[in-house]
PDB file of C-alpha atoms in Angstrom:
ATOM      1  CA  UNK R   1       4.311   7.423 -87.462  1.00  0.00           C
ATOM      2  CA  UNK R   2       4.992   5.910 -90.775  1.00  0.00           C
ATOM      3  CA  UNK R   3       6.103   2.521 -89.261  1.00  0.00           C
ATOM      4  CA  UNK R   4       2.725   2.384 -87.637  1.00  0.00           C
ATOM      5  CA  UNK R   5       0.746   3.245 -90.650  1.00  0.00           C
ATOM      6  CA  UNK R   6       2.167   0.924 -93.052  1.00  0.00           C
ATOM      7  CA  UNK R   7       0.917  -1.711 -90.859  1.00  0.00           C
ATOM      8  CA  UNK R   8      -3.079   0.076 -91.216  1.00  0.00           C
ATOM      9  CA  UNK R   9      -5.304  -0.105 -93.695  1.00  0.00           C
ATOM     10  CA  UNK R  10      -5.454   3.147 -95.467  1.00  0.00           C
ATOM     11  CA  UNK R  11      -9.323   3.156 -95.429  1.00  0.00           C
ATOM     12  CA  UNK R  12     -10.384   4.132 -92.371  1.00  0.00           C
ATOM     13  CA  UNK R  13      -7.170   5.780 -90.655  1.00  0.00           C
ATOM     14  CA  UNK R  14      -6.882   9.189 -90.377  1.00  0.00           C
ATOM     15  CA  UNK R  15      -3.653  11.351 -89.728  1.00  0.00           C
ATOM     16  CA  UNK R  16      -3.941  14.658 -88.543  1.00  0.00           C
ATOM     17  CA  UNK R  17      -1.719  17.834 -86.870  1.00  0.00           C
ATOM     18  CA  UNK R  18      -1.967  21.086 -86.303  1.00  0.00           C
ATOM     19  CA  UNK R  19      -0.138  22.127 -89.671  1.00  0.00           C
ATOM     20  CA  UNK R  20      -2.617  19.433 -92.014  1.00  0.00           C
ATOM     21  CA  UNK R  21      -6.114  20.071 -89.772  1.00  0.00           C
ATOM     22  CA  UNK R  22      -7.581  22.123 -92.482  1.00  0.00           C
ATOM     23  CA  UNK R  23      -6.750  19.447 -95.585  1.00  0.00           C
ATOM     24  CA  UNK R  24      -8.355  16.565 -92.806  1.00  0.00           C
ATOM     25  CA  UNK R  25     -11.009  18.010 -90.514  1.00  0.00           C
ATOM     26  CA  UNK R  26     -14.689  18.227 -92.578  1.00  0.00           C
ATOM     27  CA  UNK R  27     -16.720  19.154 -90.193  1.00  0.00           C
ATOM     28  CA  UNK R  28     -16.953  19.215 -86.399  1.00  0.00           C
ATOM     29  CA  UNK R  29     -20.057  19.462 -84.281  1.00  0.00           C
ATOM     30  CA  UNK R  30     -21.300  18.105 -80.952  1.00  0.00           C
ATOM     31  CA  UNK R  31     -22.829  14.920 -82.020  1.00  0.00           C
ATOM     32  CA  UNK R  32     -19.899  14.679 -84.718  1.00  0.00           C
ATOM     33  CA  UNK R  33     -16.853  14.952 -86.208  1.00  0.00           C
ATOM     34  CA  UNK R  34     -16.140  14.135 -90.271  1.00  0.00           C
ATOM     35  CA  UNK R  35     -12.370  13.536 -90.861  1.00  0.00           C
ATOM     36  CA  UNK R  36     -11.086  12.413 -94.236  1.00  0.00           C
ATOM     37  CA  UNK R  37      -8.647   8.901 -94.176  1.00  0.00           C
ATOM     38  CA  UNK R  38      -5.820   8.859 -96.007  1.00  0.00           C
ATOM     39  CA  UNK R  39      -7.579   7.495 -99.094  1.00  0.00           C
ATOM     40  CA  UNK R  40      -9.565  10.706 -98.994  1.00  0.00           C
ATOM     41  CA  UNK R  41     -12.627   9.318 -98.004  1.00  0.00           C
ATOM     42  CA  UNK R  42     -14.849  10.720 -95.249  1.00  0.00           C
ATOM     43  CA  UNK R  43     -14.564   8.981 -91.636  1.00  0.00           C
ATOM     44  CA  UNK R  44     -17.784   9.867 -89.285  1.00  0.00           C
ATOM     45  CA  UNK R  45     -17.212   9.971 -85.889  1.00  0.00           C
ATOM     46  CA  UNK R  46     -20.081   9.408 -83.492  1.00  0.00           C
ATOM     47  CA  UNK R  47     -20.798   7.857 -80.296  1.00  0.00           C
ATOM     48  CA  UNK R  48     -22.246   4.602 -82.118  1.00  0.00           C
ATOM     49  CA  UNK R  49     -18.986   4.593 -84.423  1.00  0.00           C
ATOM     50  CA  UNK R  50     -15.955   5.204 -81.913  1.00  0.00           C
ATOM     51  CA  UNK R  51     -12.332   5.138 -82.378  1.00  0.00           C
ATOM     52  CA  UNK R  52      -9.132   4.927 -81.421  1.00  0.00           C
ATOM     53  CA  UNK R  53      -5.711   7.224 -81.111  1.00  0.00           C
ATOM     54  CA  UNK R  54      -2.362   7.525 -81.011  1.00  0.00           C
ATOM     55  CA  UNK R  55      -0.390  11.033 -80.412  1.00  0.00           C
ATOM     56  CA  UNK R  56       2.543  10.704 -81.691  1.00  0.00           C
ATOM     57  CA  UNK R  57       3.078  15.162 -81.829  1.00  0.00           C
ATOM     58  CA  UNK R  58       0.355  17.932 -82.215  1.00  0.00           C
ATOM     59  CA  UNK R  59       2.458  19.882 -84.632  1.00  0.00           C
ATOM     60  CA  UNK R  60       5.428  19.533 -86.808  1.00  0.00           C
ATOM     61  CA  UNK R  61       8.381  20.938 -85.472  1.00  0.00           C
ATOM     62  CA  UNK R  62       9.275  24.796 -86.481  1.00  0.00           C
ATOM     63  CA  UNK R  63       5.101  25.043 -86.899  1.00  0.00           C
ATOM     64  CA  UNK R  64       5.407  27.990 -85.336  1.00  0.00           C
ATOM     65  CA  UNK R  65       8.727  29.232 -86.024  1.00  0.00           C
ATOM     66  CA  UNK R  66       8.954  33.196 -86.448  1.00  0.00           C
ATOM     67  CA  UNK R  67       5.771  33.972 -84.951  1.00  0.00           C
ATOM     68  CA  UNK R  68       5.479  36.651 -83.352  1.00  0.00           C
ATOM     69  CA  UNK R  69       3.761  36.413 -79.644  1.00  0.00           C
ATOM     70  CA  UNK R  70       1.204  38.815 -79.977  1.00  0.00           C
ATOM     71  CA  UNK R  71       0.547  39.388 -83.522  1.00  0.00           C
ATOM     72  CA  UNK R  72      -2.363  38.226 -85.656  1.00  0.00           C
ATOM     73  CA  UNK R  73      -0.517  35.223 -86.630  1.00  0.00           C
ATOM     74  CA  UNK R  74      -0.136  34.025 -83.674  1.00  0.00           C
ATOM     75  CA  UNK R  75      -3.696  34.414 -82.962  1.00  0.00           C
ATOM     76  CA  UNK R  76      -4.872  32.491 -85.891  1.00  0.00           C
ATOM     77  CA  UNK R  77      -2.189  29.419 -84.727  1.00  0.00           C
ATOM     78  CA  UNK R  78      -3.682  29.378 -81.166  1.00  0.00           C
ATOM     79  CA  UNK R  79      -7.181  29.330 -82.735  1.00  0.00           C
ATOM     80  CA  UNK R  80      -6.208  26.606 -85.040  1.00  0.00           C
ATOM     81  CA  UNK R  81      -4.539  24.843 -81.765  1.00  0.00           C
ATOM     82  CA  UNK R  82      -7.680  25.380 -80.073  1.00  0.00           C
ATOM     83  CA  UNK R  83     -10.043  23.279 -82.594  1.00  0.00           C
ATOM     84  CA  UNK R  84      -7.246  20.913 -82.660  1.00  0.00           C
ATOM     85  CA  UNK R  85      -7.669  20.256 -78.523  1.00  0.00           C
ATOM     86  CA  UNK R  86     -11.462  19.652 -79.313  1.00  0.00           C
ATOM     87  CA  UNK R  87     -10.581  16.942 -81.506  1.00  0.00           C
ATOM     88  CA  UNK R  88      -8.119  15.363 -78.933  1.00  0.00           C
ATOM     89  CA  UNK R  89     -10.521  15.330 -76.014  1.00  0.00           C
ATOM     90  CA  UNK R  90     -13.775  14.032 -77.876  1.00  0.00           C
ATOM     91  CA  UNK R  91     -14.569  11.148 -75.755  1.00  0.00           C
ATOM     92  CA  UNK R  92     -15.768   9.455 -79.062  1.00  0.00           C
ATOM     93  CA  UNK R  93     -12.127   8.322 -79.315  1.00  0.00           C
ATOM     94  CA  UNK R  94     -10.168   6.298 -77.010  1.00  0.00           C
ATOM     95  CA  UNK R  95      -5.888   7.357 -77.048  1.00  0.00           C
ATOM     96  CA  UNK R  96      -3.791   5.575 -76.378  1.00  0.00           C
ATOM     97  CA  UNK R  97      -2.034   8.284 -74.225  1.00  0.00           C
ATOM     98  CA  UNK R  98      -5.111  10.766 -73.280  1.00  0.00           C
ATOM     99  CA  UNK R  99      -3.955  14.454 -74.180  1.00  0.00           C
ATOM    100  CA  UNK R 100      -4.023  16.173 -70.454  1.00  0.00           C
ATOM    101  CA  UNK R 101      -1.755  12.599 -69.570  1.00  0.00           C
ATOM    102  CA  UNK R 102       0.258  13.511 -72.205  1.00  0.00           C
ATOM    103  CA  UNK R 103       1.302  17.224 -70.965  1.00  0.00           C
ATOM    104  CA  UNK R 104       0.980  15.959 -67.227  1.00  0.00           C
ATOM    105  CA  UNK R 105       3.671  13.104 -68.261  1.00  0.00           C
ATOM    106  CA  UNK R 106       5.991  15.640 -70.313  1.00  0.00           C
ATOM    107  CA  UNK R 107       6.867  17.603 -66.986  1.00  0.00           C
ATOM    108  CA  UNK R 108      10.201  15.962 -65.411  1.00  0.00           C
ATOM    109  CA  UNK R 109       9.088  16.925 -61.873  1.00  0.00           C
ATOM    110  CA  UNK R 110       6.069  15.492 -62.286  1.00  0.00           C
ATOM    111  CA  UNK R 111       7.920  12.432 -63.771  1.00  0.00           C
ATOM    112  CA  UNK R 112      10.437  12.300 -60.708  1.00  0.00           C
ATOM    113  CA  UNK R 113       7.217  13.001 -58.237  1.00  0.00           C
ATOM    114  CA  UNK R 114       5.313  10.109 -59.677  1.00  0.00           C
ATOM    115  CA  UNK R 115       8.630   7.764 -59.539  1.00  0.00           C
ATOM    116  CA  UNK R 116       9.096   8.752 -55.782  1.00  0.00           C
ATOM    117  CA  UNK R 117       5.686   7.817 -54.524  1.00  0.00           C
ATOM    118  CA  UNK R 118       6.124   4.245 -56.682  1.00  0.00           C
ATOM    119  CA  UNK R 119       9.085   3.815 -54.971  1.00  0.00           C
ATOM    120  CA  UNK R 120      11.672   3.629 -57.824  1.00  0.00           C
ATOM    121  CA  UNK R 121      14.842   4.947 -57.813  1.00  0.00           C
ATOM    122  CA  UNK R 122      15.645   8.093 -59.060  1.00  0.00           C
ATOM    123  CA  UNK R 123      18.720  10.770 -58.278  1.00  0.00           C
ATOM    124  CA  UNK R 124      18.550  13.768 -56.160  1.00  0.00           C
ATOM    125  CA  UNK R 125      16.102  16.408 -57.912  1.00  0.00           C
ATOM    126  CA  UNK R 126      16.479  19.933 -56.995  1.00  0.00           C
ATOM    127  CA  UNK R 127      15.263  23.378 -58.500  1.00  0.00           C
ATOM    128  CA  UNK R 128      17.101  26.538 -56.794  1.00  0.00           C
ATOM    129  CA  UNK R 129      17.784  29.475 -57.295  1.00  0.00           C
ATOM    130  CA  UNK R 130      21.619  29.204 -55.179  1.00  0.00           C
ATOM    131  CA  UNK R 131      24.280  27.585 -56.976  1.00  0.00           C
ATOM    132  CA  UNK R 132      26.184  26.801 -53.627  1.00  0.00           C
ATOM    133  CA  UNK R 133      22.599  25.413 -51.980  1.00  0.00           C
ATOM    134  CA  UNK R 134      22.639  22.670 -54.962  1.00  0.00           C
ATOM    135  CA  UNK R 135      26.167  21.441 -54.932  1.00  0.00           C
ATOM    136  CA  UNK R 136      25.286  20.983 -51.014  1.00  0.00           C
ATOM    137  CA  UNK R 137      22.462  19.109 -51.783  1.00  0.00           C
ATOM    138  CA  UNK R 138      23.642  17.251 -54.551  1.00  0.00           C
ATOM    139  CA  UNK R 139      27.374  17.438 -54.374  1.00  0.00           C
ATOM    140  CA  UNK R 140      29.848  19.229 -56.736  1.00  0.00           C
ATOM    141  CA  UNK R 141      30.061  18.726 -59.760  1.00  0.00           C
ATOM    142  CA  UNK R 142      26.156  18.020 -60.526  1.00  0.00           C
ATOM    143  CA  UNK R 143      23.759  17.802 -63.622  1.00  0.00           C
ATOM    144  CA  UNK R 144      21.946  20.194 -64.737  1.00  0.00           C
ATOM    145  CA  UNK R 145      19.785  19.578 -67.492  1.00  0.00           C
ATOM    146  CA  UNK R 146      16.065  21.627 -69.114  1.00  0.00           C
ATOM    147  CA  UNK R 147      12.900  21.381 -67.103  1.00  0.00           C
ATOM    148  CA  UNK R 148      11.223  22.870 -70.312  1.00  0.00           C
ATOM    149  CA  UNK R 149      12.161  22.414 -74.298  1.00  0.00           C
ATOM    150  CA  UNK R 150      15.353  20.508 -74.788  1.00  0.00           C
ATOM    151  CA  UNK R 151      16.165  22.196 -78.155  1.00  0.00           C
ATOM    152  CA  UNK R 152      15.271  25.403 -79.933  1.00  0.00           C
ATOM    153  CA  UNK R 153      16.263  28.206 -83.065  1.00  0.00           C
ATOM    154  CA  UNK R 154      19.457  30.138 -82.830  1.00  0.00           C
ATOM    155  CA  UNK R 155      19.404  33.469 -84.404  1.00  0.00           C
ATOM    156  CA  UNK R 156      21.504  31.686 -87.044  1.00  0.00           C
ATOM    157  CA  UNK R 157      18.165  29.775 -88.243  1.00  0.00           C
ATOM    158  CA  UNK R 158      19.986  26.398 -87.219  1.00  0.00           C
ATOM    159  CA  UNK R 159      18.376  24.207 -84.356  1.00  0.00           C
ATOM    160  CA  UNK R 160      20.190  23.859 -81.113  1.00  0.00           C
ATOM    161  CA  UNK R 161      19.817  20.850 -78.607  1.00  0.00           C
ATOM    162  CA  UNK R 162      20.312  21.980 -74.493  1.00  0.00           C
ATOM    163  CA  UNK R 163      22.298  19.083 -73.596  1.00  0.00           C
ATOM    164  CA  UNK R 164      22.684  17.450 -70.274  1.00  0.00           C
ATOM    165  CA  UNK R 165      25.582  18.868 -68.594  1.00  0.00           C
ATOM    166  CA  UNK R 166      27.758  18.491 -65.534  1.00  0.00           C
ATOM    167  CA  UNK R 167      28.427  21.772 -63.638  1.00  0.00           C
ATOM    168  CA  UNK R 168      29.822  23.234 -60.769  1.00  0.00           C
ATOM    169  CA  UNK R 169      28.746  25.836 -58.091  1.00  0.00           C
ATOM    170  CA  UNK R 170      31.448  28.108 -59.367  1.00  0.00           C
ATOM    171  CA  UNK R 171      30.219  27.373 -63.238  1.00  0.00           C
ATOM    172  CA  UNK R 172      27.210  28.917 -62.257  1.00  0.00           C
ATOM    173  CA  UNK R 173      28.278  31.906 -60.156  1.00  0.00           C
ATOM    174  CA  UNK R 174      26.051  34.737 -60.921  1.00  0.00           C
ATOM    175  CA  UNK R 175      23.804  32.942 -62.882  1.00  0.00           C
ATOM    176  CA  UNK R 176      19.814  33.423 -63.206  1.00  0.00           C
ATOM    177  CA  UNK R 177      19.137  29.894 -62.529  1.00  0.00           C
ATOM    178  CA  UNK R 178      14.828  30.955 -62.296  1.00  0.00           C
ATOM    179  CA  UNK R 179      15.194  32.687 -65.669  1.00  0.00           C
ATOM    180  CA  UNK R 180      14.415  29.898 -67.362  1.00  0.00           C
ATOM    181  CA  UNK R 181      14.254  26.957 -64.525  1.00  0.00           C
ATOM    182  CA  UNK R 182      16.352  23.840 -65.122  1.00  0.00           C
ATOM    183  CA  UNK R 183      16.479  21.144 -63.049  1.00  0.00           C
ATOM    184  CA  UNK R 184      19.496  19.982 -61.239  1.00  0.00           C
ATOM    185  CA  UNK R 185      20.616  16.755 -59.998  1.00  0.00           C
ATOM    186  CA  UNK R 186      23.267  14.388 -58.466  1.00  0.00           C
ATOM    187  CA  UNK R 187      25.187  12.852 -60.679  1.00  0.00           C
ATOM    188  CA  UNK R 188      25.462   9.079 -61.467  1.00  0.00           C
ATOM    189  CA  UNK R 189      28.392   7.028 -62.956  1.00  0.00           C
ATOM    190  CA  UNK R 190      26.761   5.589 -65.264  1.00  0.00           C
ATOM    191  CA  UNK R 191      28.045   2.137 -66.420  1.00  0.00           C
ATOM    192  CA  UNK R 192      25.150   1.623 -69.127  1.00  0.00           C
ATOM    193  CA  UNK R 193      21.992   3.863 -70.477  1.00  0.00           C
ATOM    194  CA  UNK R 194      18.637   1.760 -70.948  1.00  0.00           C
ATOM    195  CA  UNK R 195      16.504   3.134 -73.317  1.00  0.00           C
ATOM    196  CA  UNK R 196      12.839   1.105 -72.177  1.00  0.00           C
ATOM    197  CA  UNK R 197       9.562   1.241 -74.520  1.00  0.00           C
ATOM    198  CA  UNK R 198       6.596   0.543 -73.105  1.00  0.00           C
ATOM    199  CA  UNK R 199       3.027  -0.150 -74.954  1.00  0.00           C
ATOM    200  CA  UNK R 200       0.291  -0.778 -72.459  1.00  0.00           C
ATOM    201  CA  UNK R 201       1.261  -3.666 -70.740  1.00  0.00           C
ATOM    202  CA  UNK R 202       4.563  -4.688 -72.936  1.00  0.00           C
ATOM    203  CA  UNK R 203       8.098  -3.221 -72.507  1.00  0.00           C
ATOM    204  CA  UNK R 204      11.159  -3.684 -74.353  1.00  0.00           C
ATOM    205  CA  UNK R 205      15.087  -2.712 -73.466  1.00  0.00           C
ATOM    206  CA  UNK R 206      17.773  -1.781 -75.314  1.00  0.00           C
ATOM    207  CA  UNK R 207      21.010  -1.191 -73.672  1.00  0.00           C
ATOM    208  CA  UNK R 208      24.111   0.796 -74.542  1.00  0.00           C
ATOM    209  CA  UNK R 209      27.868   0.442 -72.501  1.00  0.00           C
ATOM    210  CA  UNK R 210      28.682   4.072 -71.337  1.00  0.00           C
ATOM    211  CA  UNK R 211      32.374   3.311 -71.216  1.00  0.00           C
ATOM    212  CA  UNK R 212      34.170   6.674 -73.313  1.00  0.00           C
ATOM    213  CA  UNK R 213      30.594   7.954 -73.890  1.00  0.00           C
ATOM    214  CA  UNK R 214      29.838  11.553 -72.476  1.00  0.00           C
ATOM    215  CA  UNK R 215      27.766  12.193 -69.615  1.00  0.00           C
ATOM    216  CA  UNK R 216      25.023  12.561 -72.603  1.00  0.00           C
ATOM    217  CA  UNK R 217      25.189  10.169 -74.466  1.00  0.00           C
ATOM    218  CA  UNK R 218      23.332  11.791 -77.432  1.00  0.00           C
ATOM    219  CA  UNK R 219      26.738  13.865 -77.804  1.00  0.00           C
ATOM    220  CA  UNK R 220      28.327  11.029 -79.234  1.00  0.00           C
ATOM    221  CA  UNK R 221      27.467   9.990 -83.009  1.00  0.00           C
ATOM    222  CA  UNK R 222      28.467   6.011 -82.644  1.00  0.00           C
ATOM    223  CA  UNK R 223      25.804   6.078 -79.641  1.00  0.00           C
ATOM    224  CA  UNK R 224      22.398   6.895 -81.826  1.00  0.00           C
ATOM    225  CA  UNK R 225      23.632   2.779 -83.531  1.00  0.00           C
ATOM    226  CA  UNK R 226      24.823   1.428 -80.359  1.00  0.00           C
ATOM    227  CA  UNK R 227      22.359   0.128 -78.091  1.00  0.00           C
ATOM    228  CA  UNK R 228      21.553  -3.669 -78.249  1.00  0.00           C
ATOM    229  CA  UNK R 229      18.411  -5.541 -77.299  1.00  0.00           C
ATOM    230  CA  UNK R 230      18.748  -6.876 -73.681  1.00  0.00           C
ATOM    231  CA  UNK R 231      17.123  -8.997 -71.686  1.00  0.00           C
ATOM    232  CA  UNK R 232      18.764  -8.397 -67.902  1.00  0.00           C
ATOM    233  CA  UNK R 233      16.917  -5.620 -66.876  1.00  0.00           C
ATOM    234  CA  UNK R 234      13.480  -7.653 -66.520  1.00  0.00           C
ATOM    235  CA  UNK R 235      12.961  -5.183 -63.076  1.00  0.00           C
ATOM    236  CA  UNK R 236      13.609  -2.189 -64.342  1.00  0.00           C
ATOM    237  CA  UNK R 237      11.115  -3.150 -66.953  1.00  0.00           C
ATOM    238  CA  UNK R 238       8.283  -3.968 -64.561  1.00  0.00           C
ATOM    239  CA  UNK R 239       9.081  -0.851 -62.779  1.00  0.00           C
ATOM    240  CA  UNK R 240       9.189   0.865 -66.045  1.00  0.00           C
ATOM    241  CA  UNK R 241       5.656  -0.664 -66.509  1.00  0.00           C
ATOM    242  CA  UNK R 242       4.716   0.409 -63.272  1.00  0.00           C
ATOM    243  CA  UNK R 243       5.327   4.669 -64.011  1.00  0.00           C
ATOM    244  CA  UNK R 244       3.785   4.465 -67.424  1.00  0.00           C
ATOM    245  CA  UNK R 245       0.345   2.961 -65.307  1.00  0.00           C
ATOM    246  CA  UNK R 246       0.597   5.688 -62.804  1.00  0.00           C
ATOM    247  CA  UNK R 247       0.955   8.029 -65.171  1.00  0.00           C
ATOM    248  CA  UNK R 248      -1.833   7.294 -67.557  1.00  0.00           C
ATOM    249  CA  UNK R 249       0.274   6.803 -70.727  1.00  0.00           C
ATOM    250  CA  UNK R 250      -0.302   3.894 -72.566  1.00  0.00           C
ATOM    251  CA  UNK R 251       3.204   4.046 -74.979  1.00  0.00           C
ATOM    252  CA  UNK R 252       6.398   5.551 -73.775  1.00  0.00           C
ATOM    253  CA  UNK R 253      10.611   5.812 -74.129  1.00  0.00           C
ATOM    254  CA  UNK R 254      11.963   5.785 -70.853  1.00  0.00           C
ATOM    255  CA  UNK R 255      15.719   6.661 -70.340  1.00  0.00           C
ATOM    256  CA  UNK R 256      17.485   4.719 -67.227  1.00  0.00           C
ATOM    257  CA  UNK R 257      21.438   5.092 -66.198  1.00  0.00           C
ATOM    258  CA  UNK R 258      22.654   2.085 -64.086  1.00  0.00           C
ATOM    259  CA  UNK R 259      25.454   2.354 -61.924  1.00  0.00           C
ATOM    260  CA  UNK R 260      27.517   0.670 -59.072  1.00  0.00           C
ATOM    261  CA  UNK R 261      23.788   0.554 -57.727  1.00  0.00           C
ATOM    262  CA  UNK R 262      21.985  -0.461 -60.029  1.00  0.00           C
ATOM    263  CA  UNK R 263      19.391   1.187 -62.375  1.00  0.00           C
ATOM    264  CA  UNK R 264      17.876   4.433 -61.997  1.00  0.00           C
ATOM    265  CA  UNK R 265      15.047   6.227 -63.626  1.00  0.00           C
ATOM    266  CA  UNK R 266      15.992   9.416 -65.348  1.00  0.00           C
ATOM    267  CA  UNK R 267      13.110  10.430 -68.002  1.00  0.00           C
ATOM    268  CA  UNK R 268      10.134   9.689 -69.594  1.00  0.00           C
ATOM    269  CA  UNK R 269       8.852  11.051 -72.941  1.00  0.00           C
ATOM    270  CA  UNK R 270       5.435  10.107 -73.935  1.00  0.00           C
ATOM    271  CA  UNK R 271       6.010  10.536 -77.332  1.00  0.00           C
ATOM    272  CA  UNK R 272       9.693   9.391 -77.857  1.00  0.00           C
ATOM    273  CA  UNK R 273      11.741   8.201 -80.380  1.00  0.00           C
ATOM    274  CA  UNK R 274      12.437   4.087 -80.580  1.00  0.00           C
ATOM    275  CA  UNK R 275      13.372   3.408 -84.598  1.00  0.00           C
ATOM    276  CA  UNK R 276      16.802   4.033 -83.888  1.00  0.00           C
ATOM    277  CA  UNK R 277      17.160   0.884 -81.888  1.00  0.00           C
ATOM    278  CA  UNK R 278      17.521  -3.043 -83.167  1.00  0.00           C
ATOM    279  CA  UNK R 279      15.154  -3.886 -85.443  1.00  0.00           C
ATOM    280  CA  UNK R 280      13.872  -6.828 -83.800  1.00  0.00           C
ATOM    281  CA  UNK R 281      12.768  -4.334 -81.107  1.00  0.00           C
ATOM    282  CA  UNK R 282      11.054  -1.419 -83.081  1.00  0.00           C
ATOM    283  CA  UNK R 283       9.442  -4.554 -85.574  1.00  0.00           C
ATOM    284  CA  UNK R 284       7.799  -5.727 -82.869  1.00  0.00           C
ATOM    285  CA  UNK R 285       6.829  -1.736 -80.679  1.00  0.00           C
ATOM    286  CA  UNK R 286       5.019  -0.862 -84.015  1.00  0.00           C
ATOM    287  CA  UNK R 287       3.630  -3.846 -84.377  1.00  0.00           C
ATOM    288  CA  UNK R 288       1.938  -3.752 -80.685  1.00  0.00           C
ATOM    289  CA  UNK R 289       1.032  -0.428 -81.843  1.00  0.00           C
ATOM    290  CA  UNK R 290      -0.916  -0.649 -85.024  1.00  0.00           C
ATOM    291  CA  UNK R 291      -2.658  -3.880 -83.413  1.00  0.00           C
ATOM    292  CA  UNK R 292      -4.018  -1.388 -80.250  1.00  0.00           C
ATOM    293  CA  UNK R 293      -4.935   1.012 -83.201  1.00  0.00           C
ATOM    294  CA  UNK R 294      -7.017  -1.575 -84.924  1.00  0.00           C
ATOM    295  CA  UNK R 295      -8.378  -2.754 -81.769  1.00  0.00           C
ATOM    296  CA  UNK R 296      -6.768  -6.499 -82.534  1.00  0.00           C
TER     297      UNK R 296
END
C-alpha cells in the first residue's frame, strides 16, 4: 500500500479498512458517499464524480483476534464489515479487482477450475476424505496444502503459517481430512518457483532455483531475497495474463513450479505480496499501479 501511495497525491486519495472506517467514512447515502483523503479533507462520491480502487485487504490482520463468535463484539465487527461491503460494491467506483472477484479468485479450486477450462497446466487436484483414495490418484508421497487460511493464532498468542507439505497415505491414517478440508495434490519436482505479477494487461517474473530449497520454499529464510527478474518465461506470462482475465482480477501474484515439463500453475492471490522481489520489478508493479489509480 505505501509504495502505491507515495506515488498519489495526498489530496484526493482516500485509504480505508475495516479497523480505520469510522476515522474515514463521513457519511454514506444512496446518491452518496463523503470519505475524508488523507489530507483530511472531504472526498464526495457521486455518480457525476466517480472513482477508482484498489483492494489491497479489508482488515488488518488480528482485526478480529479474540472475538468471540457469538458475542456482542462480534456483532458490532460484522456490522462494521457490513457498511464496509456497501462501500466496496458502490458502482460509483471502478476496482481494480471488483470485491465478489476478489473472494471468487481467493478459492484454490476455483483457481485450479478456472486454469483447467483455459487450458493451462496445473497438477492433479483432489479433495477426499480417504487417505489411500489420494495417494492412488495422485501417487505417494503427495502435497497437501490449506484450501482455507494459510496461517492463524496458537494458543501461545504467536502466529502460525500451515505450510505446504508432502505426505503419505500412512501420514494420514486416521485422520479427519473434511474437518477442516485441504486440498491435495501430485507432487512436482520442482527445478525453479516463478513468482508472476500481473496488472491488467502487464506481467512481470521473478524466478528463484529450487535446488536445496524445501518443497515450500517460504521455509527457507535465503529464499524471501532470492528470486531474480527473468525474462524466459514470456508463456507462462501470457498464460498468467490469460487466468487473471478469466478471473476478473485486474492485479495479482501468481506462484508457478517448473519442472522436467515445464511450468505449472500452482496459486493465485489477488492481493499478494511482490516488494520482496528486485527492485526493478516492484519500481515498476507500483508504478503501473498508482498510474491505473489516477486514471493516467
Amino acid at each position: 500500500m505505501a509504495a502505491v501511495l507515495d506515488r498519489l497525491p495526498r489530496q484526493g486519495t482516500v485509504t480505508v479498512d475495516a479497523a480505520t472506517l469510522p476515522d474515514v467514512l463521513c457519511r454514506l447515502s444512496t446518491q452518496h458517499t463523503h470519505l475524508l483523503d488523507q489530507c483530511g479533507e472531504p472526498v464526495r462520491l457521486s455518480a457525476a464524480a466517480p472513482a477508482r480502487g484498489w483492494i489491497r485487504r479489508l482488515a488488518p490482520a488480528g482485526w478480529d483476534s479474540g472475538t468471540a463468535l457469538g458475542s456482542q463484539a462480534a456483532a458490532r465487527l460484522a456490522s462494521r464489515m457490513a457498511l464496509l461491503a456497501a462501500l466496496v460494491r458502490d458502482d460509483r467506483t471502478t476496482w481494480l479487482c471488483h470485491v465478489d472477484a476478489l473472494f471468487a479468485a481467493e478459492n484454490k479450486m476455483v483457481q485450479y477450475r478456472a486454469a483447467r477450462t483455459l487450458g493451462l497446466r496445473v497438477p492433479e487436484t483432489l479433495i477426499c476424505s480417504h487417505p489411500a483414495d489420494l495417494a492412488a490418484a495422485l501417487g505417494d508421497p503427495f502435497v497437501v496444502k490449506p484450501l482455507g487460511p494459510g496461517n492463524f493464532t496458537g494458543d501461545d498468542g504467536q502466529e502460525r503459517v500451515v505450510h505446504t507439505q508432502s505426505v503419505t497415505a500412512a501420514d494420514l491414517a486416521g485422520a479427519d481430512l473434511l474437518g477442516a478440508p485441504f486440498l491435495a495434490q501430485k507432487q512436482l519436482a520442482a527445478r525453479a518457483h516463478l513468482r508472476i505479477v500481473t496488472v491488467n494487461g502487464r506481467a512481470w517474473t521473478a524466478e528463484l532455483d529450487a535446488d536445496s530449497l524445501p518443497l515450500d520454499w517460504r521455509q527457507a529464510e535465503e529464499a524471501h531475497h532470492g528470486f531474480k527478474s527473468s525474462a524466459r518465461w514470456r508463456e507462462a506470462e501470457q498464460d498468467a495474463l490469460l487466468l487473471a482475465q478469466h478471473l476478473k482480477t485486474g492485479f495479482t501474484c501468481q506462484d508457478w513450479i517448473v519442472d522436467a515439463a515445464g511450468p505449472a500453475f500452482i496459486d493465485l492471490n489477488p492481493g499478494g505480496q511482490w516488494l520482496f522481489l528486485p527492485g526493478s520489478m516492484t519500481v515498476q508493479i507500483a508504478d503501473d499501479l498508482a498510474a491505473w489509480l489516477r486514471g493516467d
